[in-house]
Structure formats: C-alpha cells, structure tokens
Amino acid sequence: EPEVTQTPSHQVTQMGQEVILRCVPISNHLYFYWYRQILGQKVEFLVSFYNNEISEKSEIFDDQFSVERPDGSNFTLKIRSTKLEDSAMYFCASRARRSGETQYFGPGTRLLVL
Amino acid sequence: SQKIEQNSEALNIQEGKTATLTCNYTNYSPAYLQWYRQDPGRGPVFLLLIRENEKEKRKERLKVTFDTTLKQSLFHITASQPADSATYLCALDNYGQNFVFGPGTRLSVLP
C-alpha cells in the first residue's frame, strides 16, 4: 500500500541553524500539507500546497518557514533560523483531492532544537 | 471563537467493553469529519470518514456518528482490546481547507 515517507526520522540542531525536513507524498496525490505537534499537545496545521504554490497557511507559518516541491516527488519544509520552540514532531500529509477524502500522514520527523 | 473538544483527555475501560469517545465543535461547518488513531511518537492513522449528510458509518468494530445539529461526533469501539489503546483524534475537514484536529482522547483498554 502506498505511503507517505519522511526523512530524517530525528533531527537535532542548534538554535539559529537552518533545517530542511523532507517528505515524499503518495505518488498520485496533488495536495500536500505540513503539520506539527509539540510534545503533549495537539496536531496543528502549518501549510497546504497545491499546484506549486501555498494555498493556505496558519499563523505559525511565519517568514522563518518555507515549503518547496523541488521535483516531482519531494516536498520539503525549511525552517531558516530555528528557535527552541520549534522543537516538535513535524508531519507531512498528502491527499488526492481537495476535499472528501482523508489525508495520509507520514511517520513524522522529530526535531529537537538545542 | 472556533473550538474542537474531545470529551476527556484520558479514558480507561475494561477489555471487551465498548469505548465511546466524543468530539464536539463550535463555529465550524465541516463537510466531513474524520477519526484518526495516533500511537506515541507516530503519525496519525486514518480510521473513518463521515460526511455531513451521513448519520452513521461502520468499519469492523468501529462506529462513528455525526450530528450536525448537536455539532457532535461519537466514536465507538466495540469489544475493545488492549491493542486498541492509543490516542484517538477527531479532525474537521472544513470544505477542503486544512484539517483542524481536536486535542485527542487517550484510551487505555485494561486486560
């Protein structure tokens, strides 16, 4: 069964450093998402992406964040200058249509900012 | 303001009993509502989707109801097993916008 994959599974970085989290969505999906989950808290939406542009973003997704689909398979989330409060699990998700079916989530990247 | 609540942070039940989890929302008009399972350190796994014009959906031991008047969904696991222990998340699909997740209910099924 097709699945969303994410790399790396864990990332430790120093405050102020840039990180890039990578995702490979399910191949025939057109809509892509990033969510984060701070330890012990709920899953929060960051950004949605369709047709090579951001379709929606939350207040969390400020100028330090960017997303890209550099080729036909990868979908990346970049944090330019990490802060301590960026420590969280980051989940990528994809779905085939805009609405009416589920989003399929990847296993997540655990980011720890020291 | 918009809010999604799940009935309790944690729920303990005896193996074999039916677990009932509640999701209530305010100031949303979701076209769909979904339930996910999340195990510690893992991503959410889709369980069931129910549309606004559907009252009930079933899948094996799982049942979901959706009452748009009460703005509530109930999620039932019948004949619960210790392997059902996990956090269960409800998520609103607001007409193709992003998913909005509830805080989750941590279910423990005791042998």
Short mmCIF file of C-alpha atoms in Angstrom, two decimals:
data_model
loop_
_atom_site.label_atom_id
_atom_site.label_comp_id
_atom_site.label_asym_id
_atom_site.label_seq_id
_atom_site.Cartn_x
_atom_site.Cartn_y
_atom_site.Cartn_z
CA GLU A 1 0.00 0.00 0.00
CA PRO A 2 1.40 3.42 -0.91
CA GLU A 3 2.52 5.55 1.99
CA VAL A 4 3.95 8.95 2.79
CA THR A 5 7.59 8.83 3.83
CA GLN A 6 9.61 11.40 5.74
CA THR A 7 13.30 11.93 6.35
CA PRO A 8 15.07 12.22 8.65
CA SER A 9 13.16 10.50 11.42
CA HIS A 10 15.06 12.56 14.00
CA GLN A 11 16.94 15.84 13.68
CA VAL A 12 18.90 17.65 16.37
CA THR A 13 20.06 21.16 15.61
CA GLN A 14 21.42 24.24 17.30
CA MET A 15 19.24 27.30 17.73
CA GLY A 16 19.64 29.62 14.76
CA GLN A 17 20.53 26.88 12.32
CA GLU A 18 18.55 26.07 9.21
CA VAL A 19 16.84 22.70 8.86
CA ILE A 20 15.13 21.05 5.92
CA LEU A 21 12.60 18.35 6.52
CA ARG A 22 11.80 16.10 3.61
CA CYS A 23 8.68 14.27 2.57
CA VAL A 24 7.75 12.02 -0.31
CA PRO A 25 3.96 12.14 -0.70
CA ILE A 26 1.92 9.36 -2.27
CA SER A 27 2.65 9.48 -5.97
CA ASN A 28 -0.75 10.36 -7.46
CA HIS A 29 -1.64 12.88 -4.76
CA LEU A 30 -1.94 16.56 -5.60
CA TYR A 31 -2.44 18.26 -2.23
CA PHE A 32 0.30 18.41 0.33
CA TYR A 33 0.39 19.54 3.91
CA TRP A 34 2.69 20.10 6.85
CA TYR A 35 1.54 19.83 10.44
CA ARG A 36 3.41 19.98 13.70
CA GLN A 37 2.80 18.51 17.12
CA ILE A 38 4.59 19.87 20.15
CA LEU A 39 5.09 17.16 22.76
CA GLY A 40 1.86 16.52 24.64
CA GLN A 41 -0.15 18.95 22.52
CA LYS A 42 -2.49 18.64 19.59
CA VAL A 43 -1.64 18.34 15.92
CA GLU A 44 -1.52 21.83 14.40
CA PHE A 45 -1.80 22.81 10.76
CA LEU A 46 1.12 24.72 9.25
CA VAL A 47 0.64 24.95 5.49
CA SER A 48 -1.08 23.43 2.49
CA PHE A 49 0.38 23.30 -1.00
CA TYR A 50 -1.18 22.69 -4.38
CA ASN A 51 -0.11 23.31 -7.95
CA ASN A 52 3.31 24.51 -6.83
CA GLU A 53 2.06 27.20 -4.54
CA ILE A 54 0.88 27.67 -0.98
CA SER A 55 -2.91 27.50 -0.79
CA GLU A 56 -3.29 28.17 2.91
CA LYS A 57 -1.05 28.77 5.90
CA SER A 58 -1.56 29.21 9.60
CA GLU A 59 -0.28 31.88 11.94
CA ILE A 60 2.51 29.53 12.96
CA PHE A 61 3.89 29.52 9.42
CA ASP A 62 5.78 32.81 9.58
CA ASP A 63 8.66 34.11 7.47
CA GLN A 64 11.04 31.61 9.02
CA PHE A 65 9.20 28.78 7.28
CA SER A 66 9.08 27.91 3.61
CA VAL A 67 7.94 24.95 1.53
CA GLU A 68 9.03 23.69 -1.80
CA ARG A 69 8.37 20.91 -4.23
CA PRO A 70 11.75 20.84 -5.93
CA ASP A 71 10.97 17.88 -8.18
CA GLY A 72 8.13 15.53 -8.97
CA SER A 73 8.37 13.56 -5.79
CA ASN A 74 9.79 15.53 -2.85
CA PHE A 75 8.03 18.10 -0.70
CA THR A 76 10.20 19.99 1.77
CA LEU A 77 9.73 22.21 4.79
CA LYS A 78 12.56 24.60 5.58
CA ILE A 79 13.00 26.46 8.84
CA ARG A 80 15.55 29.20 8.26
CA SER A 81 16.65 30.05 11.76
CA THR A 82 15.38 27.55 14.29
CA LYS A 83 14.15 28.56 17.71
CA LEU A 84 13.82 26.45 20.83
CA GLU A 85 10.05 26.50 20.45
CA ASP A 86 10.32 24.87 17.02
CA SER A 87 11.08 21.59 18.76
CA ALA A 88 8.22 19.29 17.80
CA MET A 89 7.15 16.39 15.61
CA TYR A 90 6.57 17.54 12.06
CA PHE A 91 4.16 15.54 9.96
CA CYS A 92 3.74 15.67 6.22
CA ALA A 93 0.42 14.61 4.70
CA SER A 94 -1.00 14.27 1.23
CA ARG A 95 -4.28 13.55 -0.48
CA ALA A 96 -5.53 13.06 -3.99
CA ARG A 97 -8.38 15.54 -3.94
CA ARG A 98 -9.01 18.83 -2.19
CA SER A 99 -11.89 17.53 -0.16
CA GLY A 100 -13.93 14.47 0.56
CA GLU A 101 -11.26 12.04 1.44
CA THR A 102 -8.66 11.58 4.06
CA GLN A 103 -5.18 12.95 4.27
CA TYR A 104 -2.49 10.31 4.62
CA PHE A 105 0.16 11.16 7.16
CA GLY A 106 3.81 10.30 7.20
CA PRO A 107 5.57 8.92 10.28
CA GLY A 108 6.96 12.33 11.21
CA THR A 109 10.31 13.96 11.87
CA ARG A 110 11.16 14.67 15.47
CA LEU A 111 13.01 17.99 15.58
CA LEU A 112 14.94 18.99 18.67
CA VAL A 113 16.39 22.49 18.82
CA LEU A 114 19.08 23.00 21.45
CA SER B 1 -14.41 31.53 18.60
CA GLN B 2 -13.85 28.20 16.88
CA LYS B 3 -13.24 25.24 19.11
CA ILE B 4 -12.99 21.46 18.95
CA GLU B 5 -13.23 19.48 22.15
CA GLN B 6 -12.90 15.81 22.87
CA ASN B 7 -14.74 14.56 25.90
CA SER B 8 -11.86 13.63 28.06
CA GLU B 9 -8.13 13.64 27.98
CA ALA B 10 -7.99 10.00 29.06
CA LEU B 11 -10.43 7.12 29.18
CA ASN B 12 -9.87 3.74 30.84
CA ILE B 13 -12.13 0.80 30.06
CA GLN B 14 -12.12 -2.95 30.62
CA GLU B 15 -11.32 -5.28 27.76
CA GLY B 16 -14.44 -6.42 25.94
CA LYS B 17 -16.43 -3.30 26.75
CA THR B 18 -17.45 -0.61 24.29
CA ALA B 19 -15.42 2.58 24.32
CA THR B 20 -17.29 5.76 23.40
CA LEU B 21 -15.35 8.90 22.57
CA THR B 22 -16.93 12.29 21.94
CA CYS B 23 -15.95 15.14 19.66
CA ASN B 24 -17.78 18.46 19.94
CA TYR B 25 -17.15 21.53 17.85
CA THR B 26 -18.33 25.13 17.75
CA ASN B 27 -18.33 27.71 14.99
CA TYR B 28 -17.34 25.26 12.28
CA SER B 29 -19.39 23.88 9.42
CA PRO B 30 -17.44 20.79 8.45
CA ALA B 31 -18.28 18.94 5.29
CA TYR B 32 -16.55 15.89 6.68
CA LEU B 33 -15.33 14.66 9.98
CA GLN B 34 -12.62 12.09 10.40
CA TRP B 35 -11.25 9.98 13.18
CA TYR B 36 -7.60 9.06 13.45
CA ARG B 37 -5.58 6.85 15.73
CA GLN B 38 -2.20 8.04 16.97
CA ASP B 39 0.33 5.90 18.79
CA PRO B 40 3.15 7.55 20.77
CA GLY B 41 5.80 9.05 18.50
CA ARG B 42 3.91 8.11 15.34
CA GLY B 43 1.82 9.93 12.77
CA PRO B 44 -1.98 9.90 12.79
CA VAL B 45 -3.52 6.87 11.06
CA PHE B 46 -6.86 7.28 9.34
CA LEU B 47 -9.75 5.23 10.68
CA LEU B 48 -13.09 6.55 9.43
CA LEU B 49 -14.54 9.46 7.50
CA ILE B 50 -18.15 10.57 7.79
CA ARG B 51 -19.86 13.15 5.62
CA GLU B 52 -22.24 15.84 6.83
CA ASN B 53 -25.21 14.09 5.21
CA GLU B 54 -24.40 10.74 6.82
CA LYS B 55 -25.65 9.82 10.25
CA GLU B 56 -23.53 6.76 10.89
CA LYS B 57 -20.57 4.88 9.46
CA ARG B 58 -19.20 1.49 10.44
CA LYS B 59 -16.00 -0.39 9.85
CA GLU B 60 -15.48 -3.70 11.60
CA ARG B 61 -15.58 -2.92 15.36
CA LEU B 62 -15.66 0.83 14.78
CA LYS B 63 -18.71 3.04 14.50
CA VAL B 64 -18.92 6.79 14.01
CA THR B 65 -21.97 9.02 14.24
CA PHE B 66 -22.22 12.63 13.12
CA ASP B 67 -24.91 15.01 14.34
CA THR B 68 -24.56 18.39 12.64
CA THR B 69 -27.38 19.83 14.75
CA LEU B 70 -25.67 18.96 18.01
CA LYS B 71 -22.28 19.62 16.38
CA GLN B 72 -21.05 16.35 17.74
CA SER B 73 -19.50 13.10 16.62
CA LEU B 74 -19.36 9.91 18.65
CA PHE B 75 -16.74 7.24 18.03
CA HIS B 76 -17.36 3.74 19.33
CA ILE B 77 -15.04 0.77 19.58
CA THR B 78 -16.95 -2.39 20.42
CA ALA B 79 -15.39 -5.46 22.03
CA SER B 80 -12.36 -3.37 22.88
CA GLN B 81 -8.93 -4.99 23.12
CA PRO B 82 -5.69 -3.88 24.78
CA ALA B 83 -4.32 -3.32 21.25
CA ASP B 84 -6.91 -0.55 20.83
CA SER B 85 -5.05 1.51 23.45
CA ALA B 86 -3.93 4.72 21.71
CA THR B 87 -4.86 8.37 21.37
CA TYR B 88 -7.85 8.98 19.13
CA LEU B 89 -8.14 12.26 17.29
CA CYS B 90 -11.12 13.80 15.59
CA ALA B 91 -10.43 16.13 12.69
CA LEU B 92 -12.71 18.51 10.84
CA ASP B 93 -12.37 18.95 7.12
CA ASN B 94 -13.69 22.43 6.57
CA TYR B 95 -14.64 22.31 2.90
CA GLY B 96 -11.24 21.50 1.56
CA GLN B 97 -9.31 23.73 3.85
CA ASN B 98 -6.81 22.25 6.22
CA PHE B 99 -7.75 19.71 8.81
CA VAL B 100 -8.41 21.01 12.28
CA PHE B 101 -7.63 18.46 14.94
CA GLY B 102 -9.11 18.02 18.35
CA PRO B 103 -6.80 17.55 21.34
CA GLY B 104 -7.33 13.78 21.38
CA THR B 105 -8.53 11.25 23.90
CA ARG B 106 -6.02 8.77 25.26
CA LEU B 107 -7.78 5.41 25.51
CA SER B 108 -6.43 2.63 27.72
CA VAL B 109 -8.06 -0.79 27.46
CA LEU B 110 -7.25 -2.80 30.53
CA PRO B 111 -6.95 -6.59 30.29
#
